[in-house]
Short mmCIF file of C-alpha atoms in Angstrom, two decimals:
data_model
loop_
_atom_site.label_atom_id
_atom_site.label_comp_id
_atom_site.label_asym_id
_atom_site.label_seq_id
_atom_site.Cartn_x
_atom_site.Cartn_y
_atom_site.Cartn_z
CA MET A 20 0.01 -0.06 0.09
CA SER A 21 1.26 3.58 -1.08
CA ARG A 22 2.21 6.43 1.72
CA GLN A 23 -1.19 7.98 -0.18
CA ASP A 24 -3.55 5.05 0.44
CA HIS A 25 -2.43 5.13 4.29
CA ASN A 26 -2.55 8.91 4.38
CA GLY A 27 -6.41 9.29 2.87
CA PRO A 28 -8.23 7.72 5.85
CA HIS A 29 -6.03 9.69 8.13
CA HIS A 30 -6.88 12.88 5.95
CA ALA A 31 -10.68 12.08 5.82
CA TRP A 32 -10.96 11.44 9.59
CA LYS A 33 -9.12 14.97 10.47
CA GLU A 34 -12.13 16.37 7.65
CA ARG A 35 -14.65 14.64 10.01
CA ILE A 36 -13.25 15.95 12.99
CA ALA A 37 -13.48 19.56 11.75
CA GLU A 38 -17.21 18.81 10.13
CA ARG A 39 -18.31 17.79 14.07
CA LYS A 40 -16.86 20.93 15.65
CA ALA A 41 -18.43 23.36 12.80
CA ARG A 42 -21.66 21.37 13.51
CA ARG A 43 -21.33 21.89 16.95
CA ARG A 44 -20.87 25.70 16.73
CA SER A 45 -23.90 25.97 13.92
CA ARG A 46 -26.13 24.38 16.68
CA PHE A 47 -24.84 26.69 19.26
CA THR A 48 -25.55 29.38 16.69
CA THR A 49 -28.99 28.52 15.98
CA LYS A 50 -29.84 27.88 20.16
CA VAL A 51 -28.93 31.49 20.54
CA GLU A 52 -31.03 32.51 17.18
CA ARG A 53 -34.13 30.91 17.93
CA LYS A 54 -33.85 32.39 21.81
CA GLN A 55 -33.64 35.62 20.49
CA LYS A 56 -36.99 35.38 17.49
CA ILE A 57 -39.34 32.54 19.31
CA PRO A 58 -40.90 33.04 22.61
CA ARG A 59 -40.31 29.48 24.46
CA PRO A 60 -42.52 28.15 26.96
CA PRO A 61 -40.89 27.29 30.90
CA PRO A 62 -39.08 24.59 31.07
CA PHE A 63 -40.56 21.12 32.05
CA ARG A 64 -39.48 20.22 35.55
CA ALA A 65 -39.95 16.27 36.64
CA PRO A 66 -42.68 15.99 39.50
CA GLY A 67 -40.56 15.73 42.62
CA HIS A 68 -37.21 16.38 40.30
CA PRO A 69 -34.53 19.30 41.37
CA ILE A 70 -33.72 19.98 37.98
CA GLY A 71 -35.27 21.02 34.87
CA LEU A 72 -34.70 18.86 32.04
CA HIS A 73 -33.15 22.40 30.12
CA VAL A 74 -30.40 22.12 32.91
CA LEU A 75 -29.93 18.13 32.24
CA ALA A 76 -29.95 18.73 28.53
CA ARG A 77 -27.13 21.59 29.04
CA GLU A 78 -25.27 19.14 31.25
CA LEU A 79 -25.74 16.22 28.91
CA ASP A 80 -24.33 18.24 25.47
CA ALA A 81 -21.51 19.03 27.55
CA LEU A 82 -20.68 16.17 28.23
CA ILE A 83 -21.08 14.53 24.28
CA THR A 84 -18.57 17.53 23.41
CA THR A 85 -16.09 16.34 25.75
CA VAL A 86 -16.58 13.01 25.15
CA ASP A 87 -16.13 13.67 21.55
CA GLU A 88 -13.31 16.04 21.55
CA THR A 89 -11.42 13.30 24.13
CA ALA A 90 -12.07 10.54 21.37
CA ASP A 91 -10.99 12.41 18.20
CA SER A 92 -7.64 13.44 19.92
CA THR A 93 -7.35 9.78 20.67
CA LEU A 94 -8.14 8.04 17.35
CA VAL A 95 -5.69 10.78 15.87
CA ARG A 96 -2.98 8.62 17.68
CA TRP A 97 -4.49 5.20 16.73
CA HIS A 98 -4.76 5.66 13.29
CA PRO A 99 -1.55 4.95 11.70
CA ARG A 100 -1.44 1.69 13.58
CA ILE A 101 -4.95 0.67 12.36
CA LYS A 102 -4.85 -0.59 8.73
CA ARG A 103 -7.54 -3.14 9.32
CA LEU A 104 -10.55 -0.96 7.84
CA SER A 105 -13.13 -3.24 9.40
CA PHE A 106 -11.80 -2.42 12.93
CA ARG A 107 -12.20 1.71 12.30
CA GLY A 108 -15.89 1.91 13.17
CA SER A 109 -14.82 -0.48 16.54
CA ALA A 110 -11.73 1.71 17.34
CA GLU A 111 -13.63 5.16 17.40
CA ASN A 112 -16.51 3.36 19.69
CA LEU A 113 -13.69 2.08 22.01
CA ALA A 114 -12.05 5.84 21.95
CA ARG A 115 -15.45 6.99 22.59
CA TYR A 116 -16.19 4.36 25.80
CA LEU A 117 -12.81 5.60 27.50
CA ALA A 118 -13.70 9.04 26.90
CA LEU A 119 -16.81 8.62 28.66
CA ARG A 120 -15.67 6.14 31.23
CA GLN A 121 -13.53 9.15 32.97
CA HIS A 122 -16.06 10.76 34.27
CA ASP A 123 -18.13 9.63 37.04
CA LEU A 124 -21.70 9.20 35.82
CA SER A 125 -23.16 7.96 38.60
CA GLY A 126 -25.46 11.18 39.30
CA LEU A 127 -26.43 11.51 35.96
CA GLN A 128 -27.20 7.64 35.67
CA GLU A 129 -29.67 8.51 38.71
CA ARG A 130 -31.30 11.36 37.17
CA LEU A 131 -31.54 9.35 33.90
CA SER A 132 -33.39 6.64 35.38
CA GLU A 133 -35.67 8.35 37.71
CA LEU A 134 -36.95 10.46 34.17
CA GLY A 135 -37.70 6.86 32.75
CA LEU A 136 -34.55 6.66 30.39
CA SER A 137 -31.83 5.06 29.54
CA SER A 138 -28.98 5.32 32.56
CA LEU A 139 -26.10 4.70 30.08
CA GLY A 140 -25.71 1.09 31.92
CA ARG A 141 -25.93 -0.99 28.44
CA SER A 142 -23.79 1.68 26.02
CA GLU A 143 -20.93 0.29 25.59
CA ALA A 144 -20.88 -1.18 22.10
CA ARG A 145 -22.49 1.83 20.39
CA VAL A 146 -21.73 4.74 22.65
CA LYS A 147 -22.32 7.82 20.21
CA ASP A 148 -25.78 6.62 19.22
CA SER A 149 -26.88 5.88 23.19
CA LEU A 150 -25.55 9.52 24.34
CA ALA A 151 -27.51 10.85 21.22
CA ALA A 152 -30.75 8.71 21.73
CA ILE A 153 -30.90 10.15 25.23
CA SER A 154 -30.08 13.45 23.95
CA ALA A 155 -32.81 13.06 21.57
CA THR A 156 -35.49 12.21 24.03
CA ILE A 157 -34.53 14.95 26.33
CA GLY A 158 -34.78 17.34 23.47
CA LEU A 159 -38.00 16.13 22.46
CA LEU A 160 -39.44 16.30 26.32
CA ASN A 161 -38.10 20.11 26.28
CA ALA A 162 -40.38 20.89 22.99
CA LYS A 163 -37.22 21.28 20.72
CA ALA A 164 -38.10 22.19 17.33
CA GLU A 165 -35.79 19.63 15.16
CA ILE A 166 -35.08 15.86 16.87
CA ALA A 167 -32.93 13.69 15.41
CA TYR A 168 -32.59 10.14 17.02
CA PRO A 169 -29.79 7.81 15.63
CA PRO A 170 -31.47 5.35 12.47
CA GLN A 171 -33.81 2.63 12.95
CA GLY A 172 -32.06 -0.47 14.63
CA TRP A 173 -29.19 1.42 16.03
CA SER A 174 -29.31 -0.44 19.66
CA ARG A 175 -28.75 -4.00 17.76
CA ARG A 176 -25.62 -2.83 15.87
CA GLY A 177 -22.81 -3.24 18.28
CA ALA A 178 -24.17 -6.44 19.74
CA ASP A 179 -24.58 -7.64 15.73
CA LEU A 180 -20.69 -6.91 15.17
CA LEU A 181 -19.62 -8.20 18.29
CA MET A 182 -21.43 -11.65 16.87
CA ARG A 183 -20.28 -11.49 13.85
CA ASN A 184 -16.67 -11.11 15.02
CA THR A 185 -17.27 -13.98 17.39
CA GLU A 186 -18.57 -16.34 14.34
CA GLN A 187 -15.83 -15.38 12.77
CA ILE A 188 -13.02 -16.20 15.35
CA PHE A 189 -14.94 -19.05 17.02
CA GLY A 190 -16.93 -20.57 14.07
CA LEU A 191 -20.85 -20.77 13.76
CA ASP A 192 -22.88 -22.80 15.78
CA PRO A 193 -26.50 -22.22 14.47
CA THR A 194 -28.01 -24.36 16.84
CA GLY A 195 -25.96 -23.96 19.96
CA PRO A 196 -25.64 -21.21 22.73
CA ARG A 197 -24.51 -18.04 21.94
CA THR A 198 -21.76 -18.41 23.84
CA ARG A 199 -19.30 -20.97 22.35
CA ILE A 200 -17.21 -23.87 24.27
CA MET A 201 -13.67 -24.26 24.24
CA VAL A 202 -12.14 -27.62 25.15
CA THR A 203 -8.34 -27.81 25.97
CA LEU A 204 -7.21 -31.30 24.75
CA PRO A 205 -5.64 -33.93 26.91
CA PRO A 206 -2.67 -35.90 25.60
CA GLU A 207 -5.09 -38.74 24.75
CA ALA A 208 -6.96 -36.49 22.16
CA ALA A 209 -3.63 -37.98 19.98
CA GLU A 210 -4.04 -41.52 20.92
CA THR A 211 -7.73 -41.20 20.75
CA PRO A 212 -9.52 -40.40 17.62
CA THR A 213 -12.98 -40.59 19.39
CA LEU A 214 -12.34 -38.27 21.98
CA ALA A 215 -12.45 -35.29 19.58
CA ARG A 216 -15.81 -36.31 18.05
CA GLU A 217 -17.60 -37.02 21.77
CA LEU A 218 -16.41 -33.46 22.51
CA ILE A 219 -17.81 -31.71 19.23
CA GLU A 220 -20.97 -33.97 19.45
CA ALA A 221 -21.18 -32.70 22.94
CA GLY A 222 -21.16 -28.93 21.91
CA ALA A 223 -17.67 -27.60 21.86
CA ASP A 224 -17.18 -25.35 19.56
CA CYS A 225 -12.96 -24.57 19.82
CA ALA A 226 -10.13 -27.27 20.64
CA ARG A 227 -6.85 -25.65 22.41
CA ILE A 228 -3.92 -27.01 22.35
CA ASN A 229 -1.72 -25.88 24.85
CA CYS A 230 1.79 -25.92 23.75
CA ALA A 231 3.70 -25.61 27.13
CA HIS A 232 2.93 -29.33 27.06
CA ASP A 233 3.54 -32.45 24.65
CA ASP A 234 5.56 -32.62 21.51
CA PRO A 235 4.67 -31.42 17.90
CA ALA A 236 4.14 -34.92 16.99
CA THR A 237 1.39 -35.65 19.53
CA TRP A 238 0.02 -31.70 18.02
CA LEU A 239 -0.10 -32.90 15.41
CA ARG A 240 -2.29 -36.04 15.57
CA MET A 241 -4.44 -33.83 17.94
CA ILE A 242 -5.03 -31.81 14.83
CA SER A 243 -5.63 -34.76 12.26
CA HIS A 244 -8.25 -35.80 14.73
CA VAL A 245 -10.03 -32.58 15.46
CA ARG A 246 -10.33 -31.62 11.45
CA ALA A 247 -11.70 -35.27 10.58
CA ALA A 248 -14.47 -35.04 13.08
CA SER A 249 -15.23 -31.47 12.39
CA GLU A 250 -15.83 -32.82 8.51
CA LEU A 251 -17.73 -35.83 9.90
CA LEU A 252 -19.95 -34.23 12.03
CA GLY A 253 -20.41 -31.18 9.75
CA ARG A 254 -19.49 -28.51 12.60
CA ASP A 255 -16.84 -25.73 12.23
CA CYS A 256 -14.53 -26.54 14.90
CA LYS A 257 -11.95 -23.83 15.17
CA LEU A 258 -8.58 -24.50 16.40
CA LEU A 259 -6.56 -22.54 18.83
CA MET A 260 -2.85 -23.25 19.70
CA ASP A 261 -1.49 -21.37 22.74
CA LEU A 262 2.63 -20.72 22.75
CA ALA A 263 3.70 -21.42 26.00
CA GLY A 264 5.57 -18.21 26.86
CA PRO A 265 7.64 -17.32 29.30
CA LYS A 266 5.92 -18.28 32.55
CA CYS A 267 8.24 -19.00 35.41
CA ARG A 268 8.16 -22.75 36.48
CA ILE A 269 9.54 -25.46 38.94
CA MET A 270 12.17 -26.49 37.52
CA GLU A 271 14.23 -29.32 40.14
CA ILE A 272 13.12 -30.09 43.64
CA SER A 273 15.35 -31.13 46.58
CA GLN A 274 13.51 -34.22 47.08
CA PRO A 275 11.25 -36.93 45.43
CA GLU A 276 7.29 -36.28 46.56
CA MET A 277 8.20 -32.77 48.02
CA THR A 278 5.11 -31.46 50.34
CA VAL A 279 5.49 -28.43 52.44
CA GLU A 280 3.82 -26.84 55.73
CA GLU A 281 2.08 -23.71 56.69
CA GLY A 282 5.21 -22.11 58.73
CA GLU A 283 8.06 -24.42 57.22
CA VAL A 284 10.73 -22.30 56.03
CA ILE A 285 12.06 -23.47 52.43
CA GLU A 286 14.78 -22.28 49.85
CA ILE A 287 14.23 -21.27 46.30
CA LEU A 288 17.01 -20.95 43.99
CA GLY A 289 18.02 -20.03 40.39
CA SER A 290 20.06 -23.83 40.54
CA LEU A 291 19.53 -26.19 43.41
CA ALA A 292 23.67 -26.24 43.07
CA ALA A 293 23.13 -22.93 44.89
CA ARG A 294 21.44 -24.35 48.17
CA SER A 295 22.33 -23.19 51.13
CA ALA A 296 24.29 -25.05 54.41
CA SER A 297 20.71 -25.93 56.07
CA ASN A 298 19.21 -29.12 55.25
CA ARG A 299 15.89 -27.41 54.01
CA LYS A 300 13.64 -27.95 51.31
CA ALA A 301 14.26 -26.59 47.77
CA PHE A 302 13.74 -25.78 44.72
CA SER A 303 14.88 -24.21 41.21
CA ILE A 304 12.84 -22.05 38.96
CA SER A 305 13.32 -21.46 35.35
CA TYR A 306 14.01 -17.54 35.07
CA ASP A 307 16.51 -17.49 37.46
CA THR A 308 16.88 -13.79 37.23
CA ALA A 309 13.70 -13.43 39.17
CA VAL A 310 15.88 -14.85 42.36
CA GLY A 311 18.10 -12.19 42.22
CA ARG A 312 15.61 -9.11 42.60
CA LEU A 313 13.59 -10.78 45.18
CA ALA A 314 13.77 -8.57 48.26
CA ALA A 315 12.88 -9.77 51.94
CA GLY A 316 8.65 -9.30 52.61
CA GLN A 317 8.01 -9.79 49.11
CA ARG A 318 5.63 -12.68 47.86
CA ILE A 319 5.48 -15.89 45.85
CA SER A 320 2.90 -17.47 44.53
CA ILE A 321 2.77 -21.16 43.58
CA ASP A 322 0.32 -23.44 41.04
CA ASP A 323 -2.28 -20.66 40.78
CA GLY A 324 -2.50 -19.55 44.47
CA LYS A 325 -2.53 -22.51 46.36
CA LEU A 326 0.84 -21.99 48.01
CA ASP A 327 1.17 -18.37 49.30
CA LEU A 328 5.10 -17.60 50.27
CA ILE A 329 6.79 -14.61 52.07
CA VAL A 330 10.47 -14.11 51.53
CA GLU A 331 12.26 -13.88 54.65
CA HIS A 332 15.80 -13.78 53.46
CA VAL A 333 17.99 -13.36 50.97
CA PHE A 334 21.55 -15.52 50.37
CA ALA A 335 24.04 -15.93 47.20
CA GLY A 336 21.80 -17.75 44.45
CA GLY A 337 18.50 -18.15 46.25
CA VAL A 338 15.85 -16.95 48.81
CA ALA A 339 14.52 -18.40 52.05
CA ALA A 340 10.82 -17.86 52.17
CA ARG A 341 8.27 -19.16 54.66
CA VAL A 342 5.17 -20.86 53.71
CA ALA A 343 2.37 -18.14 54.45
CA ARG A 344 -0.76 -20.26 53.38
CA LYS A 345 -1.51 -23.70 52.07
CA ARG A 346 -4.74 -23.45 50.10
CA THR A 347 -4.52 -27.76 49.47
CA LYS A 348 -4.18 -30.30 52.13
CA ARG A 349 -1.05 -31.91 50.49
CA GLY A 350 0.69 -28.78 49.54
CA ARG A 351 2.61 -30.75 46.94
CA LEU A 352 5.50 -28.82 45.13
CA ARG A 353 6.30 -30.93 41.50
CA PRO A 354 8.40 -30.04 38.43
CA GLY A 355 6.48 -27.88 35.84
CA LYS A 356 4.51 -26.11 38.53
CA GLY A 357 3.82 -22.47 38.07
CA VAL A 358 5.59 -19.62 40.12
CA ASN A 359 4.24 -16.14 40.44
CA PHE A 360 6.29 -12.78 41.59
CA PRO A 361 3.20 -10.64 42.44
CA ASP A 362 5.68 -7.71 44.30
CA LEU A 363 8.00 -8.18 40.76
CA ASP A 364 7.58 -6.50 37.60
CA LEU A 365 9.31 -8.87 35.38
CA ASP A 366 10.21 -7.65 32.09
CA MET A 367 10.64 -11.06 30.45
CA PRO A 368 10.58 -11.30 26.72
CA ALA A 369 7.28 -12.14 25.61
CA LEU A 370 8.28 -14.58 22.70
CA THR A 371 10.65 -17.54 24.31
CA ALA A 372 13.26 -19.52 21.83
CA LYS A 373 10.69 -22.31 22.30
CA ASP A 374 7.91 -20.32 21.48
CA LEU A 375 9.65 -19.10 18.08
CA ALA A 376 10.09 -23.12 17.29
CA ASP A 377 6.48 -23.76 17.91
CA LEU A 378 5.31 -20.95 16.02
CA ASP A 379 6.51 -22.82 12.81
CA VAL A 380 3.89 -26.02 13.54
CA VAL A 381 1.41 -23.40 14.76
CA ILE A 382 1.44 -21.15 11.65
CA GLU A 383 0.73 -23.96 9.16
CA HIS A 384 -2.69 -25.37 11.54
CA ALA A 385 -3.74 -22.77 13.70
CA ASP A 386 -6.97 -20.85 13.33
CA ILE A 387 -6.18 -18.89 16.38
CA VAL A 388 -3.23 -18.06 17.71
CA GLY A 389 -3.02 -17.94 21.78
CA TYR A 390 -0.29 -15.54 22.83
CA SER A 391 0.78 -16.30 26.50
CA PHE A 392 1.98 -13.60 28.92
CA VAL A 393 1.86 -10.61 26.29
CA GLN A 394 2.00 -6.91 27.71
CA THR A 395 3.13 -4.46 25.56
CA PRO A 396 1.97 -3.23 22.30
CA GLY A 397 5.25 -4.12 21.09
CA ASP A 398 4.94 -7.53 21.96
CA ILE A 399 2.58 -7.72 19.51
CA VAL A 400 4.36 -6.37 16.75
CA GLN A 401 6.90 -8.73 17.43
CA LEU A 402 4.55 -11.62 17.31
CA ARG A 403 2.76 -10.15 14.00
CA SER A 404 6.73 -10.04 12.56
CA GLU A 405 7.72 -13.42 13.11
CA MET A 406 4.04 -14.55 11.45
CA ARG A 407 4.47 -12.58 8.96
CA ARG A 408 8.06 -14.13 8.15
CA ARG A 409 6.85 -17.79 8.18
CA LEU A 410 3.23 -16.66 5.91
CA GLY A 411 4.37 -14.54 3.60
CA LYS A 412 1.43 -12.73 1.51
CA ARG A 413 -1.15 -15.53 3.24
CA PRO A 414 -3.96 -14.03 5.88
CA LEU A 415 -2.93 -13.92 9.27
CA PRO A 416 -5.12 -15.68 11.74
CA ALA A 417 -6.73 -14.91 14.56
CA LEU A 418 -4.79 -13.39 17.75
CA LEU A 419 -6.25 -13.94 21.30
CA LEU A 420 -4.60 -11.89 23.53
CA LYS A 421 -4.31 -13.54 27.27
CA ILE A 422 -4.41 -10.84 29.57
CA GLU A 423 -2.55 -12.83 32.74
CA THR A 424 -0.71 -9.81 34.54
CA ARG A 425 -1.26 -6.66 36.16
CA ARG A 426 0.47 -4.94 33.24
CA ALA A 427 -1.54 -6.39 30.26
CA VAL A 428 -4.65 -4.92 32.00
CA ASP A 429 -3.33 -1.61 32.14
CA ASN A 430 -2.17 -1.62 28.70
CA LEU A 431 -5.00 -3.31 27.49
CA PRO A 432 -6.71 -0.80 25.22
CA GLU A 433 -3.38 -0.15 23.56
CA LEU A 434 -2.92 -3.78 23.00
CA ILE A 435 -6.28 -4.16 21.23
CA VAL A 436 -5.83 -1.76 18.79
CA GLU A 437 -2.30 -2.52 17.93
CA ALA A 438 -3.61 -6.25 18.14
CA ALA A 439 -7.18 -5.94 15.92
CA GLY A 440 -5.88 -3.02 13.85
CA HIS A 441 -4.19 -5.87 12.29
CA GLN A 442 -6.11 -9.30 12.30
CA SER A 443 -9.54 -10.45 13.83
CA THR A 444 -8.60 -10.53 17.89
CA ALA A 445 -9.92 -12.00 20.76
CA VAL A 446 -9.09 -11.53 24.62
CA MET A 447 -8.80 -14.00 27.47
CA ILE A 448 -9.59 -13.54 30.97
CA ALA A 449 -6.65 -16.22 32.22
CA ARG A 450 -8.46 -15.79 35.84
CA GLY A 451 -5.43 -17.82 37.35
CA ASP A 452 -2.26 -16.15 36.62
CA LEU A 453 -4.48 -13.13 36.80
CA ALA A 454 -5.70 -13.51 40.60
CA VAL A 455 -2.36 -14.31 41.75
CA GLU A 456 -0.80 -10.70 40.41
CA VAL A 457 -3.99 -8.56 41.58
CA GLY A 458 -5.40 -10.86 44.40
CA LEU A 459 -8.48 -12.19 44.64
CA ASP A 460 -10.45 -9.36 45.65
CA ARG A 461 -9.65 -7.46 42.63
CA LEU A 462 -10.38 -10.19 40.05
CA CYS A 463 -13.83 -9.53 39.98
CA GLU A 464 -13.83 -5.99 39.43
CA HIS A 465 -11.09 -6.51 36.87
CA GLN A 466 -12.87 -9.44 35.10
CA GLU A 467 -16.11 -7.03 34.74
CA GLN A 468 -14.01 -4.23 33.30
CA ILE A 469 -12.32 -6.50 30.53
CA LEU A 470 -15.91 -7.75 29.39
CA TRP A 471 -17.02 -3.74 29.34
CA LEU A 472 -13.90 -2.42 27.39
CA CYS A 473 -13.96 -5.43 25.12
CA GLU A 474 -17.75 -5.11 24.34
CA ALA A 475 -17.01 -1.38 23.48
CA ALA A 476 -13.88 -2.72 20.96
CA HIS A 477 -16.11 -5.26 19.57
CA VAL A 478 -13.93 -8.06 20.28
CA PRO A 479 -14.56 -11.24 21.64
CA VAL A 480 -13.76 -12.12 25.25
CA VAL A 481 -12.59 -15.89 26.62
CA TRP A 482 -13.89 -16.42 30.34
CA ALA A 483 -11.17 -18.70 31.30
CA THR A 484 -9.27 -21.06 34.18
CA GLN A 485 -11.09 -23.13 36.69
CA VAL A 486 -14.81 -23.26 34.98
CA LEU A 487 -16.03 -26.66 36.04
CA GLU A 488 -12.89 -27.79 37.46
CA GLY A 489 -14.81 -29.94 40.19
CA LEU A 490 -16.85 -32.10 37.24
CA VAL A 491 -13.90 -32.00 35.05
CA ARG A 492 -11.50 -33.58 37.08
CA LYS A 493 -13.64 -35.61 40.07
CA ARG A 494 -17.36 -35.46 38.15
CA ASN A 495 -18.26 -33.21 40.92
CA ALA A 496 -19.45 -29.85 40.35
CA THR A 497 -19.96 -27.29 43.34
CA ARG A 498 -22.77 -24.76 43.72
CA ALA A 499 -20.27 -21.79 43.10
CA GLU A 500 -18.90 -23.62 40.18
CA ALA A 501 -22.35 -23.83 38.67
CA THR A 502 -22.82 -20.30 39.30
CA ASP A 503 -19.60 -19.38 37.89
CA ALA A 504 -20.25 -21.30 34.54
CA ALA A 505 -23.70 -19.28 34.26
CA LEU A 506 -22.16 -16.04 34.90
CA ALA A 507 -19.60 -16.78 31.93
CA GLN A 508 -22.43 -16.78 29.62
CA ARG A 509 -22.04 -12.91 29.30
CA ALA A 510 -18.63 -13.51 27.80
CA GLU A 511 -18.33 -15.32 24.06
CA CYS A 512 -16.43 -18.20 24.88
CA VAL A 513 -15.93 -20.36 28.32
CA MET A 514 -12.80 -22.81 28.34
CA LEU A 515 -13.03 -25.81 29.65
CA ASN A 516 -9.65 -27.07 30.95
CA LYS A 517 -8.60 -30.82 30.54
CA GLY A 518 -9.60 -33.68 33.15
CA PRO A 519 -11.34 -37.42 32.69
CA HIS A 520 -14.63 -35.62 32.56
CA LEU A 521 -14.63 -33.04 30.22
CA VAL A 522 -17.45 -34.89 27.67
CA GLU A 523 -19.82 -34.72 30.61
CA ALA A 524 -18.74 -31.15 31.48
CA VAL A 525 -19.31 -29.87 28.04
CA ARG A 526 -22.61 -30.93 27.81
CA PHE A 527 -23.36 -29.74 31.15
CA LEU A 528 -22.14 -26.17 30.26
CA ASP A 529 -23.55 -26.84 26.84
CA ASP A 530 -27.10 -27.07 28.77
CA ILE A 531 -26.43 -24.01 31.52
CA LEU A 532 -25.41 -21.41 28.65
CA ARG A 533 -28.71 -22.39 26.52
CA ARG A 534 -30.73 -21.71 29.70
CA MET A 535 -28.63 -18.71 30.49
CA ASP A 536 -29.54 -17.47 26.95
CA ARG A 537 -33.39 -17.08 27.68
CA HIS A 538 -32.56 -14.63 30.80
CA VAL A 539 -29.02 -12.62 30.34
CA LEU A 540 -27.98 -10.71 27.38
CA LYS A 541 -24.51 -9.41 28.45
CA LYS A 542 -25.40 -7.03 31.26
CA SER A 543 -29.05 -7.04 30.35
CA PRO A 544 -32.00 -9.10 31.60
CA VAL A 545 -33.89 -10.85 28.69
CA LEU A 546 -37.58 -10.43 29.96
CA GLY A 547 -39.45 -13.50 29.02
CA SER A 548 -42.14 -15.50 30.32
CA LEU A 549 -40.72 -16.99 34.25
CA SER A 550 -41.73 -20.36 34.22
CA ALA A 551 -40.23 -21.28 37.90
CA TRP A 552 -43.67 -20.11 39.29
CA ARG A 553 -46.97 -20.39 37.81
CA THR A 554 -50.40 -18.87 39.75
CA ALA A 555 -51.61 -20.74 42.62
CA ASP A 556 -54.70 -21.46 40.64
CA ALA A 557 -52.84 -22.87 37.61
CA ARG A 558 -51.62 -25.30 40.13
CA GLY A 559 -54.96 -26.06 41.36
CA ASP A 560 -53.63 -25.30 45.29
CA PHE A 561 -56.19 -22.03 44.96
CA ASP A 562 -59.49 -23.46 46.01
CA ARG A 563 -61.93 -20.72 45.54
CA SER A 564 -64.90 -22.08 47.98
CA LYS A 565 -62.35 -21.88 50.58
CA ALA A 566 -61.51 -17.77 49.73
#
């Protein structure tokens, strides 16, 4: 594409901004002229409402102007990075949403609700039209001469675009629930061709291969079985391949079958050769640089928070840390378990040497590439460059951004723009690592905000980590897990981890998602008829003769 092709839309965008400002000036002039020439009746004051509608209209107009100006400034900065024309409208909506949410809207929401108007609680996917519709209604109540509502059908446009993006990335499923189901394939999927068919028949829409485990030969057998089952069943089951990324893991342990107790002090090392003279239990980690950066009082979390440790003192080549909390009976340490450092900002490379080697296989077979521990727009640029080098002129696959660190949450708007500006993009809320990074108390808040932000960008979200874990592993789902699975229906896709009862878990989840589709669409209740209660008369419990 020539420089002129790139600059053309950029100039067009600037022209649109200039036209918008001119219209605002013109609107203001018209209002002044109208006040001078036409006597107007006193403004309507809602019964019991402290402010007249004309004051509310002025406040809303000022908010719209501020949102437009802030969004325009953001779009000028984002525009050079967006090469995918189909993402331009979504980027504009995302910029408006970010601009809108810089303001505390709680007071405005309450006043709008008191008048029976929209409280902006469902404005994520269509910010401009939501504000315009409210402004038009207030104008109508204020008896303005000119009312301009957004075009008919505006309230569904954002949701429809999000659904199209979901179908493009996670496939079509005309008879299934709105939310897609992703399954993590176990090693048996390579040796048992029927497993892929059983999973797809149960309701799986996307098969995930975790490249942190197994090897390319095993992956290729899994892929072959998934493709064959999809063709046999006439289902569009997409294939996600997760690059392992720079996750820090336990490498070696000082004794076999090593378990720890609360209060016990153990050593964390760059190498087992660095053990101190004490006879403490010890393990080494894959990212030895982290050991040298730890300080007394800092936290270490193992196996997605099953063990919490606090550093007590530092010595050459390692640290001694006390087990502060154990969330499992056994407290077992094994090679391969993940290690997190919530108090360290680890500047690890997003792509490891293993990832680059795995990418040779991934790029040829995956419909979606999962990017683990992505943190900055530069990480995305690097991966896209490696993809392009392998693909040549072939189209890029979809990209799944796995949000696993506090830094990734902070950078999420920029990550979305950098990724979706070039290729189809989805976001995964990787709740295991993220909970360790931000804390369980903040996880709930973060996952809600990620859902809202991604809806504003029309980017599908995957709800992941420990969904129906008890059912998948032990055939015994808890009540909390069932409720979590129901809440996951607000995302566009739900991920199940591998386990011996995975097929049964897919069926159970498919049923839950279908049931929730009758009642909820994202954040909005769907007010169909209630079947949980019937009238006493219909049940025959009400005896008129005794009334």
